[in-house]
């Protein structure tokens, strides 16, 4: 029975891949009605890296954000990036263009990479394996440089422009103050949303 369950699980993983992503709205949009955006794989544009080269080192699927004058499928209230990055070749070093003024999180879905930080990738090296996360620091670079450790590596790269507002969080609510959290709870209990 265990082998049957494992087989079903692997088949489901091959066919059903999704990411559920919630973002924090800037204060001016906090009271906007929440929305769900179902985005199918056919709606997600892809960019091949490096630009204009014959050898494919990476494919970036733009769920949200922009790259090379192409916009992702998701609609957002502030500049946000959410990219599904496929890296087929172990040993390849890939520069992934990324807005220098945006925060960045790298999540390894499958495989492994080394994040090469510092000027031209010379400096700190961070090894990431499956399910690992790296929180990148703003350093003025317009590239995220990775070295692929395993073939068919898959990354989820997320981030956005810093909002620079206070954050208060409790339960499902994220607001700017705990008074706003208290009001959100009251509104929820009153059936206002």
Short mmCIF file of C-alpha atoms in Angstrom, two decimals:
data_model
loop_
_atom_site.label_atom_id
_atom_site.label_comp_id
_atom_site.label_asym_id
_atom_site.label_seq_id
_atom_site.Cartn_x
_atom_site.Cartn_y
_atom_site.Cartn_z
CA UNK A 1 0.00 0.00 0.00
CA UNK A 2 2.86 2.39 0.84
CA UNK A 3 4.32 2.07 -2.69
CA UNK A 4 0.92 2.83 -4.25
CA UNK A 5 0.56 5.99 -2.14
CA UNK A 6 4.10 7.10 -3.05
CA UNK A 7 3.38 6.52 -6.75
CA UNK A 8 0.12 8.51 -6.58
CA UNK A 9 1.91 11.28 -4.70
CA UNK A 10 4.66 11.48 -7.34
CA UNK A 11 2.11 11.50 -10.16
CA UNK A 12 0.15 14.27 -8.45
CA UNK A 13 3.32 16.31 -7.96
CA UNK A 14 4.13 15.95 -11.66
CA UNK A 15 0.72 17.34 -12.65
CA UNK A 16 -0.26 19.72 -9.85
CA UNK A 17 2.23 22.42 -8.98
CA UNK A 18 1.01 25.60 -7.47
CA UNK A 19 2.12 28.43 -5.28
CA UNK A 20 -0.17 30.36 -2.99
CA UNK A 21 1.27 33.80 -2.48
CA UNK A 22 -0.07 36.61 -0.34
CA UNK A 23 1.45 40.05 -0.31
CA UNK A 24 1.25 42.98 2.06
CA UNK A 25 -0.57 45.95 0.57
CA UNK A 26 0.75 49.49 1.06
CA UNK A 27 -1.34 51.45 3.62
CA UNK A 28 -3.27 53.31 0.90
CA UNK A 29 -4.59 49.96 -0.43
CA UNK A 30 -5.15 48.13 2.90
CA UNK A 31 -8.95 48.34 2.76
CA UNK A 32 -9.19 47.16 -0.86
CA UNK A 33 -11.43 44.14 -1.27
CA UNK A 34 -9.27 40.98 -1.29
CA UNK A 35 -9.12 39.07 -4.52
CA UNK A 36 -7.98 35.72 -5.80
CA UNK A 37 -6.22 35.46 -9.13
CA UNK A 38 -6.28 32.02 -10.70
CA UNK A 39 -3.34 31.97 -13.10
CA UNK A 40 -2.91 29.02 -15.46
CA UNK A 41 0.49 27.99 -16.82
CA UNK A 42 -0.55 29.08 -20.33
CA UNK A 43 -0.94 32.66 -19.04
CA UNK A 44 2.59 32.87 -17.60
CA UNK A 45 5.17 34.36 -19.98
CA UNK A 46 8.68 32.86 -20.09
CA UNK A 47 12.07 34.48 -20.62
CA UNK A 48 15.16 32.48 -21.58
CA UNK A 49 18.55 33.39 -20.11
CA UNK A 50 21.04 34.55 -21.09
CA UNK A 51 19.32 37.02 -23.42
CA UNK A 52 20.05 36.45 -27.09
CA UNK A 53 22.37 33.48 -26.55
CA UNK A 54 21.94 30.09 -28.19
CA UNK A 55 22.73 28.01 -25.10
CA UNK A 56 19.80 28.00 -22.67
CA UNK A 57 21.00 28.32 -19.06
CA UNK A 58 17.69 29.25 -17.43
CA UNK A 59 14.01 29.74 -18.13
CA UNK A 60 12.25 32.34 -15.99
CA UNK A 61 8.46 32.07 -15.79
CA UNK A 62 7.12 35.51 -14.78
CA UNK A 63 4.20 34.92 -12.43
CA UNK A 64 4.41 38.53 -11.23
CA UNK A 65 6.81 41.36 -11.95
CA UNK A 66 8.85 42.28 -14.98
CA UNK A 67 11.93 41.23 -16.90
CA UNK A 68 13.18 42.30 -20.33
CA UNK A 69 10.09 44.42 -21.07
CA UNK A 70 7.81 41.46 -20.31
CA UNK A 71 5.24 41.58 -17.49
CA UNK A 72 4.04 38.66 -15.39
CA UNK A 73 0.45 37.45 -15.31
CA UNK A 74 -0.45 38.58 -11.75
CA UNK A 75 -1.81 42.04 -11.02
CA UNK A 76 -0.29 43.68 -7.92
CA UNK A 77 -0.68 46.92 -5.95
CA UNK A 78 3.03 47.59 -5.64
CA UNK A 79 6.08 46.42 -7.60
CA UNK A 80 6.43 42.71 -6.77
CA UNK A 81 8.48 39.92 -8.35
CA UNK A 82 7.50 36.24 -8.30
CA UNK A 83 9.43 34.06 -10.69
CA UNK A 84 9.59 30.32 -11.25
CA UNK A 85 13.16 29.71 -12.45
CA UNK A 86 14.17 26.46 -14.14
CA UNK A 87 17.92 25.70 -14.27
CA UNK A 88 18.59 22.58 -16.39
CA UNK A 89 22.42 22.31 -16.36
CA UNK A 90 24.57 21.42 -13.34
CA UNK A 91 27.71 23.54 -13.23
CA UNK A 92 26.19 26.47 -15.13
CA UNK A 93 26.69 29.97 -13.71
CA UNK A 94 23.68 32.14 -14.39
CA UNK A 95 23.14 35.87 -13.89
CA UNK A 96 19.46 36.50 -13.25
CA UNK A 97 18.58 40.19 -13.72
CA UNK A 98 16.80 41.51 -10.63
CA UNK A 99 15.78 45.04 -9.59
CA UNK A 100 18.54 46.40 -7.33
CA UNK A 101 16.05 48.34 -5.19
CA UNK A 102 13.87 45.28 -4.41
CA UNK A 103 14.10 42.85 -1.51
CA UNK A 104 14.69 39.28 -2.65
CA UNK A 105 13.94 35.79 -1.33
CA UNK A 106 15.24 32.67 -3.05
CA UNK A 107 13.44 29.38 -2.33
CA UNK A 108 14.82 26.12 -3.74
CA UNK A 109 11.91 23.99 -4.85
CA UNK A 110 14.06 21.20 -6.28
CA UNK A 111 17.78 20.59 -6.76
CA UNK A 112 20.47 22.90 -5.46
CA UNK A 113 22.38 26.10 -6.15
CA UNK A 114 25.18 28.22 -4.81
CA UNK A 115 24.30 31.89 -4.42
CA UNK A 116 27.38 33.90 -5.39
CA UNK A 117 27.30 37.24 -3.55
CA UNK A 118 29.55 40.25 -3.77
CA UNK A 119 31.10 42.19 -6.65
CA UNK A 120 30.86 40.05 -9.81
CA UNK A 121 29.98 37.00 -7.68
CA UNK A 122 33.34 37.15 -5.87
CA UNK A 123 32.70 37.04 -2.14
CA UNK A 124 30.31 35.00 -0.05
CA UNK A 125 29.03 31.68 -1.40
CA UNK A 126 25.82 30.25 0.09
CA UNK A 127 24.94 26.63 -0.71
CA UNK A 128 21.20 25.93 -0.87
CA UNK A 129 19.50 22.56 -1.25
CA UNK A 130 15.88 21.45 -1.60
CA UNK A 131 13.45 23.51 0.52
CA UNK A 132 16.20 25.97 1.58
CA UNK A 133 15.57 29.73 1.65
CA UNK A 134 17.96 32.65 1.23
CA UNK A 135 17.03 36.21 2.21
CA UNK A 136 19.10 38.47 -0.01
CA UNK A 137 20.30 41.89 1.13
CA UNK A 138 20.09 45.02 -0.99
CA UNK A 139 23.62 45.66 -2.26
CA UNK A 140 23.00 47.73 -5.40
CA UNK A 141 23.51 44.79 -7.77
CA UNK A 142 21.16 44.31 -10.71
CA UNK A 143 21.93 40.59 -10.92
CA UNK A 144 21.42 37.53 -8.80
CA UNK A 145 24.26 35.14 -9.65
CA UNK A 146 23.78 31.42 -9.05
CA UNK A 147 25.84 28.32 -9.78
CA UNK A 148 23.66 25.29 -10.45
CA UNK A 149 24.64 22.30 -8.28
CA UNK A 150 22.14 19.73 -9.56
CA UNK A 151 20.51 19.30 -12.98
CA UNK A 152 16.88 20.36 -13.33
CA UNK A 153 17.00 22.69 -10.35
CA UNK A 154 13.89 24.80 -9.73
CA UNK A 155 13.82 28.07 -7.77
CA UNK A 156 11.06 30.39 -6.69
CA UNK A 157 12.39 33.96 -6.56
CA UNK A 158 10.15 36.45 -4.79
CA UNK A 159 10.46 39.99 -3.58
CA UNK A 160 9.46 43.53 -4.14
CA UNK A 161 9.97 47.17 -3.52
CA UNK A 162 10.25 47.85 0.22
CA UNK A 163 7.07 49.48 1.50
CA UNK A 164 8.85 51.03 4.51
CA UNK A 165 5.75 51.00 6.71
CA UNK A 166 5.24 49.47 10.16
CA UNK A 167 3.83 45.95 10.15
CA UNK A 168 1.43 44.46 12.69
CA UNK A 169 0.33 40.87 12.18
CA UNK A 170 -2.07 38.60 14.03
CA UNK A 171 -3.87 35.56 12.67
CA UNK A 172 -4.79 36.10 9.03
CA UNK A 173 -4.50 39.90 9.24
CA UNK A 174 -1.51 42.07 8.40
CA UNK A 175 -1.97 45.79 8.99
CA UNK A 176 0.16 48.76 10.08
CA UNK A 177 -0.98 48.99 13.72
CA UNK A 178 -2.55 46.71 16.31
CA UNK A 179 -5.55 49.08 16.46
CA UNK A 180 -6.12 48.29 12.76
CA UNK A 181 -5.80 44.55 13.56
CA UNK A 182 -8.41 44.92 16.30
CA UNK A 183 -10.74 46.72 13.85
CA UNK A 184 -10.17 44.05 11.18
CA UNK A 185 -11.16 41.35 13.71
CA UNK A 186 -14.32 43.28 14.64
CA UNK A 187 -15.18 43.78 10.96
CA UNK A 188 -14.65 40.08 10.30
CA UNK A 189 -16.86 39.04 13.25
CA UNK A 190 -19.54 41.48 12.05
CA UNK A 191 -19.55 39.77 8.64
CA UNK A 192 -18.27 42.80 6.74
CA UNK A 193 -15.99 40.59 4.65
#
